[in-house]
PDB file of C-alpha atoms in Angstrom:
ATOM      1  CA  UNK A  69     161.169  76.913 137.752  1.00  0.00           C
ATOM      2  CA  UNK A  70     163.207  79.524 135.948  1.00  0.00           C
ATOM      3  CA  UNK A  71     161.364  82.106 133.871  1.00  0.00           C
ATOM      4  CA  UNK A  72     164.112  82.893 131.364  1.00  0.00           C
ATOM      5  CA  UNK A  73     163.688  81.295 127.925  1.00  0.00           C
ATOM      6  CA  UNK A  74     160.413  79.606 128.880  1.00  0.00           C
ATOM      7  CA  UNK A  75     157.032  80.247 127.250  1.00  0.00           C
ATOM      8  CA  UNK A  76     154.179  81.681 129.309  1.00  0.00           C
ATOM      9  CA  UNK A  77     150.540  82.303 128.415  1.00  0.00           C
ATOM     10  CA  UNK A  78     148.812  85.263 130.054  1.00  0.00           C
ATOM     11  CA  UNK A  79     145.062  85.501 129.565  1.00  0.00           C
ATOM     12  CA  UNK A  80     143.663  89.000 129.901  1.00  0.00           C
ATOM     13  CA  UNK A  81     147.178  90.190 129.131  1.00  0.00           C
ATOM     14  CA  UNK A  82     146.109  93.275 127.187  1.00  0.00           C
ATOM     15  CA  UNK A  83     145.391  95.332 130.317  1.00  0.00           C
ATOM     16  CA  UNK A  84     145.326  95.425 134.109  1.00  0.00           C
ATOM     17  CA  UNK A  85     146.804  92.559 136.120  1.00  0.00           C
ATOM     18  CA  UNK A  86     147.458  90.545 132.978  1.00  0.00           C
ATOM     19  CA  UNK A  87     149.404  93.322 131.293  1.00  0.00           C
ATOM     20  CA  UNK A  88     151.502  93.865 134.413  1.00  0.00           C
ATOM     21  CA  UNK A  89     152.257  90.148 134.521  1.00  0.00           C
ATOM     22  CA  UNK A  90     153.084  89.928 130.816  1.00  0.00           C
ATOM     23  CA  UNK A  91     155.513  92.830 131.111  1.00  0.00           C
ATOM     24  CA  UNK A  92     157.214  91.281 134.155  1.00  0.00           C
ATOM     25  CA  UNK A  93     157.625  87.908 132.448  1.00  0.00           C
ATOM     26  CA  UNK A  94     159.091  89.546 129.339  1.00  0.00           C
ATOM     27  CA  UNK A  95     161.583  91.512 131.455  1.00  0.00           C
ATOM     28  CA  UNK A  96     162.636  88.238 133.058  1.00  0.00           C
ATOM     29  CA  UNK A  97     163.380  86.727 129.649  1.00  0.00           C
ATOM     30  CA  UNK A  98     160.231  84.738 128.930  1.00  0.00           C
ATOM     31  CA  UNK A  99     158.432  84.400 125.609  1.00  0.00           C
ATOM     32  CA  UNK A 100     154.911  85.653 126.328  1.00  0.00           C
ATOM     33  CA  UNK A 101     151.677  84.785 124.542  1.00  0.00           C
ATOM     34  CA  UNK A 102     148.934  87.300 125.326  1.00  0.00           C
ATOM     35  CA  UNK A 103     145.424  85.858 125.022  1.00  0.00           C
ATOM     36  CA  UNK A 104     142.697  88.501 125.100  1.00  0.00           C
ATOM     37  CA  UNK A 105     139.569  89.741 123.351  1.00  0.00           C
ATOM     38  CA  UNK A 106     140.975  93.287 123.099  1.00  0.00           C
ATOM     39  CA  UNK A 107     142.753  93.043 119.764  1.00  0.00           C
ATOM     40  CA  UNK A 108     144.205  96.551 119.437  1.00  0.00           C
ATOM     41  CA  UNK A 109     145.465  96.724 123.013  1.00  0.00           C
ATOM     42  CA  UNK A 110     146.689  93.143 122.978  1.00  0.00           C
ATOM     43  CA  UNK A 111     148.673  93.588 119.792  1.00  0.00           C
ATOM     44  CA  UNK A 112     150.196  96.825 121.124  1.00  0.00           C
ATOM     45  CA  UNK A 113     151.347  95.210 124.378  1.00  0.00           C
ATOM     46  CA  UNK A 114     152.687  92.159 122.554  1.00  0.00           C
ATOM     47  CA  UNK A 115     154.669  94.355 120.170  1.00  0.00           C
ATOM     48  CA  UNK A 116     156.039  96.416 123.056  1.00  0.00           C
ATOM     49  CA  UNK A 117     157.321  93.383 124.990  1.00  0.00           C
ATOM     50  CA  UNK A 118     158.378  91.248 122.033  1.00  0.00           C
ATOM     51  CA  UNK A 119     155.565  88.767 122.618  1.00  0.00           C
ATOM     52  CA  UNK A 120     152.740  87.281 120.580  1.00  0.00           C
ATOM     53  CA  UNK A 121     149.033  88.133 120.649  1.00  0.00           C
ATOM     54  CA  UNK A 122     146.212  85.657 120.007  1.00  0.00           C
ATOM     55  CA  UNK A 123     142.581  86.756 120.118  1.00  0.00           C
ATOM     56  CA  UNK A 124     140.882  84.444 122.567  1.00  0.00           C
ATOM     57  CA  UNK A 125     137.553  83.902 124.263  1.00  0.00           C
ATOM     58  CA  UNK A 126     138.790  81.821 127.198  1.00  0.00           C
ATOM     59  CA  UNK A 127     135.474  79.957 127.424  1.00  0.00           C
ATOM     60  CA  UNK A 128     135.918  78.652 123.860  1.00  0.00           C
ATOM     61  CA  UNK A 129     137.673  75.306 123.460  1.00  0.00           C
ATOM     62  CA  UNK A 130     138.850  76.173 119.940  1.00  0.00           C
ATOM     63  CA  UNK A 131     140.214  79.583 120.981  1.00  0.00           C
ATOM     64  CA  UNK A 132     141.962  78.147 124.033  1.00  0.00           C
ATOM     65  CA  UNK A 133     143.561  75.371 122.001  1.00  0.00           C
ATOM     66  CA  UNK A 134     144.767  77.886 119.415  1.00  0.00           C
ATOM     67  CA  UNK A 135     146.534  79.830 122.167  1.00  0.00           C
ATOM     68  CA  UNK A 136     148.186  76.698 123.556  1.00  0.00           C
ATOM     69  CA  UNK A 137     149.240  75.589 120.067  1.00  0.00           C
ATOM     70  CA  UNK A 138     150.849  78.982 119.424  1.00  0.00           C
ATOM     71  CA  UNK A 139     152.639  78.823 122.772  1.00  0.00           C
ATOM     72  CA  UNK A 140     154.060  75.337 122.206  1.00  0.00           C
ATOM     73  CA  UNK A 141     155.266  76.377 118.753  1.00  0.00           C
ATOM     74  CA  UNK A 142     157.510  78.950 120.440  1.00  0.00           C
ATOM     75  CA  UNK A 143     159.257  76.578 122.850  1.00  0.00           C
ATOM     76  CA  UNK A 144     158.625  74.970 126.227  1.00  0.00           C
ATOM     77  CA  UNK A 145     155.275  76.042 127.640  1.00  0.00           C
ATOM     78  CA  UNK A 146     156.106  76.341 131.327  1.00  0.00           C
ATOM     79  CA  UNK A 147     153.416  78.628 132.707  1.00  0.00           C
ATOM     80  CA  UNK A 148     149.861  79.885 132.434  1.00  0.00           C
ATOM     81  CA  UNK A 149     148.587  82.951 134.271  1.00  0.00           C
ATOM     82  CA  UNK A 150     144.798  83.373 134.113  1.00  0.00           C
ATOM     83  CA  UNK A 151     143.824  87.043 134.434  1.00  0.00           C
ATOM     84  CA  UNK A 152     140.900  87.232 132.008  1.00  0.00           C
ATOM     85  CA  UNK A 153     137.637  88.090 133.717  1.00  0.00           C
ATOM     86  CA  UNK A 154     134.536  90.240 133.942  1.00  0.00           C
ATOM     87  CA  UNK A 155     132.902  91.859 136.977  1.00  0.00           C
ATOM     88  CA  UNK A 156     129.227  92.742 136.476  1.00  0.00           C
ATOM     89  CA  UNK A 157     127.228  94.136 139.400  1.00  0.00           C
ATOM     90  CA  UNK A 158     123.585  93.195 139.810  1.00  0.00           C
ATOM     91  CA  UNK A 159     121.420  92.419 142.825  1.00  0.00           C
ATOM     92  CA  UNK A 160     119.579  89.109 143.124  1.00  0.00           C
ATOM     93  CA  UNK A 161     116.368  91.155 143.088  1.00  0.00           C
ATOM     94  CA  UNK A 162     116.723  94.790 142.065  1.00  0.00           C
ATOM     95  CA  UNK A 163     114.586  97.687 140.929  1.00  0.00           C
ATOM     96  CA  UNK A 164     114.009  95.988 137.586  1.00  0.00           C
ATOM     97  CA  UNK A 165     113.197  92.569 139.017  1.00  0.00           C
ATOM     98  CA  UNK A 166     115.184  89.360 139.213  1.00  0.00           C
ATOM     99  CA  UNK A 167     118.907  89.162 138.402  1.00  0.00           C
ATOM    100  CA  UNK A 168     119.298  88.501 134.672  1.00  0.00           C
ATOM    101  CA  UNK A 169     120.147  84.844 134.246  1.00  0.00           C
ATOM    102  CA  UNK A 170     122.251  85.551 131.157  1.00  0.00           C
ATOM    103  CA  UNK A 171     124.471  87.905 133.179  1.00  0.00           C
ATOM    104  CA  UNK A 172     125.025  85.237 135.847  1.00  0.00           C
ATOM    105  CA  UNK A 173     125.689  82.568 133.225  1.00  0.00           C
ATOM    106  CA  UNK A 174     128.143  84.708 131.263  1.00  0.00           C
ATOM    107  CA  UNK A 175     130.079  85.578 134.432  1.00  0.00           C
ATOM    108  CA  UNK A 176     130.419  81.903 135.324  1.00  0.00           C
ATOM    109  CA  UNK A 177     131.389  81.023 131.750  1.00  0.00           C
ATOM    110  CA  UNK A 178     134.146  83.621 131.490  1.00  0.00           C
ATOM    111  CA  UNK A 179     135.544  83.637 135.026  1.00  0.00           C
ATOM    112  CA  UNK A 180     135.151  80.001 136.042  1.00  0.00           C
ATOM    113  CA  UNK A 181     134.643  77.850 132.954  1.00  0.00           C
ATOM    114  CA  UNK A 182     137.156  79.979 131.033  1.00  0.00           C
ATOM    115  CA  UNK A 183     139.734  79.601 133.778  1.00  0.00           C
ATOM    116  CA  UNK A 184     139.292  75.825 133.861  1.00  0.00           C
ATOM    117  CA  UNK A 185     139.306  75.596 130.070  1.00  0.00           C
ATOM    118  CA  UNK A 186     142.706  77.265 129.851  1.00  0.00           C
ATOM    119  CA  UNK A 187     144.067  75.225 132.783  1.00  0.00           C
ATOM    120  CA  UNK A 188     143.089  71.868 131.281  1.00  0.00           C
ATOM    121  CA  UNK A 189     144.436  72.685 127.820  1.00  0.00           C
ATOM    122  CA  UNK A 190     147.705  74.178 129.054  1.00  0.00           C
ATOM    123  CA  UNK A 191     148.229  71.336 131.534  1.00  0.00           C
ATOM    124  CA  UNK A 192     147.767  68.734 128.803  1.00  0.00           C
ATOM    125  CA  UNK A 193     150.573  70.393 126.841  1.00  0.00           C
ATOM    126  CA  UNK A 194     152.803  70.838 129.901  1.00  0.00           C
ATOM    127  CA  UNK A 195     152.425  67.165 130.782  1.00  0.00           C
ATOM    128  CA  UNK A 196     154.464  66.371 127.643  1.00  0.00           C
ATOM    129  CA  UNK A 197     157.411  68.529 128.800  1.00  0.00           C
ATOM    130  CA  UNK A 198     160.724  67.103 129.868  1.00  0.00           C
ATOM    131  CA  UNK A 199     160.797  67.743 133.635  1.00  0.00           C
ATOM    132  CA  UNK A 200     163.092  70.262 135.293  1.00  0.00           C
ATOM    133  CA  UNK A 201     165.747  68.938 137.685  1.00  0.00           C
ATOM    134  CA  UNK A 202     163.092  69.252 140.431  1.00  0.00           C
ATOM    135  CA  UNK A 203     160.643  67.088 138.482  1.00  0.00           C
ATOM    136  CA  UNK A 204     158.481  70.094 137.621  1.00  0.00           C
ATOM    137  CA  UNK A 205     156.874  70.404 134.202  1.00  0.00           C
ATOM    138  CA  UNK A 206     154.849  73.588 134.603  1.00  0.00           C
ATOM    139  CA  UNK A 207     152.985  76.012 136.818  1.00  0.00           C
ATOM    140  CA  UNK A 208     149.420  77.328 136.610  1.00  0.00           C
ATOM    141  CA  UNK A 209     148.312  80.528 138.358  1.00  0.00           C
ATOM    142  CA  UNK A 210     144.711  81.735 138.358  1.00  0.00           C
ATOM    143  CA  UNK A 211     143.021  84.880 139.632  1.00  0.00           C
ATOM    144  CA  UNK A 212     140.205  84.728 142.153  1.00  0.00           C
ATOM    145  CA  UNK A 213     139.213  87.698 144.335  1.00  0.00           C
ATOM    146  CA  UNK A 214     138.592  88.544 147.976  1.00  0.00           C
ATOM    147  CA  UNK A 215     134.973  88.674 146.795  1.00  0.00           C
ATOM    148  CA  UNK A 216     135.117  84.880 146.840  1.00  0.00           C
ATOM    149  CA  UNK A 217     135.047  85.228 150.637  1.00  0.00           C
ATOM    150  CA  UNK A 218     133.600  88.703 151.288  1.00  0.00           C
ATOM    151  CA  UNK A 219     131.169  89.172 148.416  1.00  0.00           C
ATOM    152  CA  UNK A 220     129.397  92.506 148.495  1.00  0.00           C
ATOM    153  CA  UNK A 221     125.869  93.537 147.548  1.00  0.00           C
ATOM    154  CA  UNK A 222     125.475  93.052 143.801  1.00  0.00           C
ATOM    155  CA  UNK A 223     128.322  90.531 143.555  1.00  0.00           C
ATOM    156  CA  UNK A 224     126.424  87.227 143.581  1.00  0.00           C
ATOM    157  CA  UNK A 225     127.564  86.263 140.077  1.00  0.00           C
ATOM    158  CA  UNK A 226     131.121  87.551 140.483  1.00  0.00           C
ATOM    159  CA  UNK A 227     131.569  85.991 143.932  1.00  0.00           C
ATOM    160  CA  UNK A 228     130.186  82.652 142.737  1.00  0.00           C
ATOM    161  CA  UNK A 229     132.593  82.595 139.804  1.00  0.00           C
ATOM    162  CA  UNK A 230     135.612  83.457 141.937  1.00  0.00           C
ATOM    163  CA  UNK A 231     134.519  81.088 144.697  1.00  0.00           C
ATOM    164  CA  UNK A 232     134.588  78.353 142.085  1.00  0.00           C
ATOM    165  CA  UNK A 233     138.173  79.254 141.163  1.00  0.00           C
ATOM    166  CA  UNK A 234     139.112  79.026 144.852  1.00  0.00           C
ATOM    167  CA  UNK A 235     137.299  75.725 145.250  1.00  0.00           C
ATOM    168  CA  UNK A 236     139.045  73.987 142.359  1.00  0.00           C
ATOM    169  CA  UNK A 237     142.569  75.111 143.279  1.00  0.00           C
ATOM    170  CA  UNK A 238     143.425  72.167 145.535  1.00  0.00           C
ATOM    171  CA  UNK A 239     141.780  69.348 143.554  1.00  0.00           C
ATOM    172  CA  UNK A 240     143.475  70.484 140.348  1.00  0.00           C
ATOM    173  CA  UNK A 241     146.835  70.594 142.153  1.00  0.00           C
ATOM    174  CA  UNK A 242     146.201  67.062 143.392  1.00  0.00           C
ATOM    175  CA  UNK A 243     145.111  65.893 139.933  1.00  0.00           C
ATOM    176  CA  UNK A 244     148.295  67.238 138.359  1.00  0.00           C
ATOM    177  CA  UNK A 245     150.764  66.241 141.054  1.00  0.00           C
ATOM    178  CA  UNK A 246     151.742  63.079 139.192  1.00  0.00           C
ATOM    179  CA  UNK A 247     152.506  65.234 136.143  1.00  0.00           C
ATOM    180  CA  UNK A 248     154.772  67.593 138.070  1.00  0.00           C
ATOM    181  CA  UNK A 249     152.494  70.575 137.408  1.00  0.00           C
ATOM    182  CA  UNK A 250     151.660  73.032 140.195  1.00  0.00           C
ATOM    183  CA  UNK A 251     148.384  74.922 140.498  1.00  0.00           C
ATOM    184  CA  UNK A 252     147.999  78.137 142.515  1.00  0.00           C
ATOM    185  CA  UNK A 253     145.473  80.956 142.869  1.00  0.00           C
ATOM    186  CA  UNK A 254     145.870  84.609 143.825  1.00  0.00           C
ATOM    187  CA  UNK A 255     142.906  86.435 145.398  1.00  0.00           C
ATOM    188  CA  UNK A 256     143.515  90.169 144.928  1.00  0.00           C
ATOM    189  CA  UNK A 257     141.813  92.810 147.031  1.00  0.00           C
ATOM    190  CA  UNK A 258     141.118  96.333 145.806  1.00  0.00           C
ATOM    191  CA  UNK A 259     143.362  96.814 142.780  1.00  0.00           C
ATOM    192  CA  UNK A 260     143.767  99.673 140.338  1.00  0.00           C
ATOM    193  CA  UNK A 261     142.639  98.023 137.120  1.00  0.00           C
ATOM    194  CA  UNK A 262     140.556  99.195 134.145  1.00  0.00           C
ATOM    195  CA  UNK A 263     137.440  97.697 135.765  1.00  0.00           C
ATOM    196  CA  UNK A 264     137.926  99.782 138.916  1.00  0.00           C
ATOM    197  CA  UNK A 265     138.912 102.944 137.043  1.00  0.00           C
ATOM    198  CA  UNK A 266     135.415 103.096 135.547  1.00  0.00           C
ATOM    199  CA  UNK A 267     134.178 104.058 139.028  1.00  0.00           C
ATOM    200  CA  UNK A 268     133.953 107.699 140.170  1.00  0.00           C
ATOM    201  CA  UNK A 269     137.155 109.091 141.717  1.00  0.00           C
ATOM    202  CA  UNK A 270     135.560 109.537 145.159  1.00  0.00           C
ATOM    203  CA  UNK A 271     134.565 105.873 145.148  1.00  0.00           C
ATOM    204  CA  UNK A 272     138.104 104.864 144.204  1.00  0.00           C
ATOM    205  CA  UNK A 273     139.498 107.014 147.015  1.00  0.00           C
ATOM    206  CA  UNK A 274     137.101 105.513 149.542  1.00  0.00           C
ATOM    207  CA  UNK A 275     138.057 101.994 148.492  1.00  0.00           C
ATOM    208  CA  UNK A 276     141.765 102.768 148.816  1.00  0.00           C
ATOM    209  CA  UNK A 277     141.236 104.314 152.259  1.00  0.00           C
ATOM    210  CA  UNK A 278     139.517 101.113 153.384  1.00  0.00           C
ATOM    211  CA  UNK A 279     142.684  99.038 152.974  1.00  0.00           C
ATOM    212  CA  UNK A 280     144.307  98.714 156.452  1.00  0.00           C
ATOM    213  CA  UNK A 281     147.906  98.769 155.203  1.00  0.00           C
ATOM    214  CA  UNK A 282     149.162  99.878 152.829  1.00  0.00           C
ATOM    215  CA  UNK A 283     146.173 102.220 152.423  1.00  0.00           C
ATOM    216  CA  UNK A 284     146.251 102.369 148.658  1.00  0.00           C
ATOM    217  CA  UNK A 285     144.984 100.527 145.653  1.00  0.00           C
ATOM    218  CA  UNK A 286     146.981  97.480 144.660  1.00  0.00           C
ATOM    219  CA  UNK A 287     148.856  97.705 141.375  1.00  0.00           C
ATOM    220  CA  UNK A 288     149.475  95.277 138.517  1.00  0.00           C
ATOM    221  CA  UNK A 289     153.129  95.352 139.611  1.00  0.00           C
ATOM    222  CA  UNK A 290     152.142  94.095 143.077  1.00  0.00           C
ATOM    223  CA  UNK A 291     150.311  91.204 141.450  1.00  0.00           C
ATOM    224  CA  UNK A 292     153.196  90.460 139.072  1.00  0.00           C
ATOM    225  CA  UNK A 293     155.671  90.280 141.986  1.00  0.00           C
ATOM    226  CA  UNK A 294     153.611  87.500 143.545  1.00  0.00           C
ATOM    227  CA  UNK A 295     153.335  85.684 140.223  1.00  0.00           C
ATOM    228  CA  UNK A 296     157.124  85.748 139.939  1.00  0.00           C
ATOM    229  CA  UNK A 297     157.569  84.338 143.424  1.00  0.00           C
ATOM    230  CA  UNK A 298     155.041  81.566 142.840  1.00  0.00           C
ATOM    231  CA  UNK A 299     156.757  80.554 139.610  1.00  0.00           C
ATOM    232  CA  UNK A 300     160.158  80.403 141.284  1.00  0.00           C
ATOM    233  CA  UNK A 301     159.124  78.745 144.581  1.00  0.00           C
ATOM    234  CA  UNK A 302     158.196  75.147 143.850  1.00  0.00           C
ATOM    235  CA  UNK A 303     156.805  74.473 147.343  1.00  0.00           C
ATOM    236  CA  UNK A 304     153.865  76.739 146.563  1.00  0.00           C
ATOM    237  CA  UNK A 305     151.129  74.442 145.326  1.00  0.00           C
ATOM    238  CA  UNK A 306     147.409  73.936 145.827  1.00  0.00           C
ATOM    239  CA  UNK A 307     146.888  77.167 147.769  1.00  0.00           C
ATOM    240  CA  UNK A 308     145.038  80.473 147.447  1.00  0.00           C
ATOM    241  CA  UNK A 309     146.982  83.579 148.514  1.00  0.00           C
ATOM    242  CA  UNK A 310     145.053  86.731 149.430  1.00  0.00           C
ATOM    243  CA  UNK A 311     146.877  89.789 148.131  1.00  0.00           C
ATOM    244  CA  UNK A 312     144.809  92.451 149.817  1.00  0.00           C
ATOM    245  CA  UNK A 313     146.548  94.637 152.431  1.00  0.00           C
ATOM    246  CA  UNK A 314     144.433  92.894 155.133  1.00  0.00           C
ATOM    247  CA  UNK A 315     141.120  94.245 153.811  1.00  0.00           C
ATOM    248  CA  UNK A 316     137.819  92.519 154.525  1.00  0.00           C
ATOM    249  CA  UNK A 317     135.009  93.828 152.376  1.00  0.00           C
ATOM    250  CA  UNK A 318     131.941  95.392 153.953  1.00  0.00           C
ATOM    251  CA  UNK A 319     128.473  94.523 152.591  1.00  0.00           C
ATOM    252  CA  UNK A 320     128.614  97.607 150.351  1.00  0.00           C
TER     253      UNK A 320
END
């Protein structure tokens, strides 16, 4: 799959991993549709890279379809990169009692249901594409987390949502194999994103020091490099790749 002149959707493309991916795809010659709830940031990034912004709640069928419709109006929709997500922290039983059910439900809706919503809608559009010479019609890349495997204290909701993304990677790839559409997942470790930058600096430093090698925070550019390779290597399908510098998270 070549990136140049193809259309790609990036959810969560207004900041963090999504913004890094959107910028990489634009540099490689793609037409990029940024789907995000952050209107001001999303429009600014889209303008900067010559892309298009669509306000989107990924868990909404209508919003997701509007993004896909915009993408297909621009040309051949060849890729979807799911980076939209939230990361609340709350213990199952904390000082204020039981974990709020609405927090758990919202995390699942955004991170898991939203990811699947965008996959199913984009895949339906990609299935109508004329295949590449390899028989490929599109590629889907979603974002899990090492917390899917090494969930820490306070991450029950987040880990459950990302574990679901991991769990559906292979069956979706198998579902879509007859359509020539690949499905992959990246599980980042400790990355420098807006969510992490809300933490105190000493906490950020401690997290970076905990990465065996390289002992630093991952960057959106690191993530985007892997996205590029997945898009271009058509033998990558149905797998989750940890992008984590060999870290394994401690309980807290």
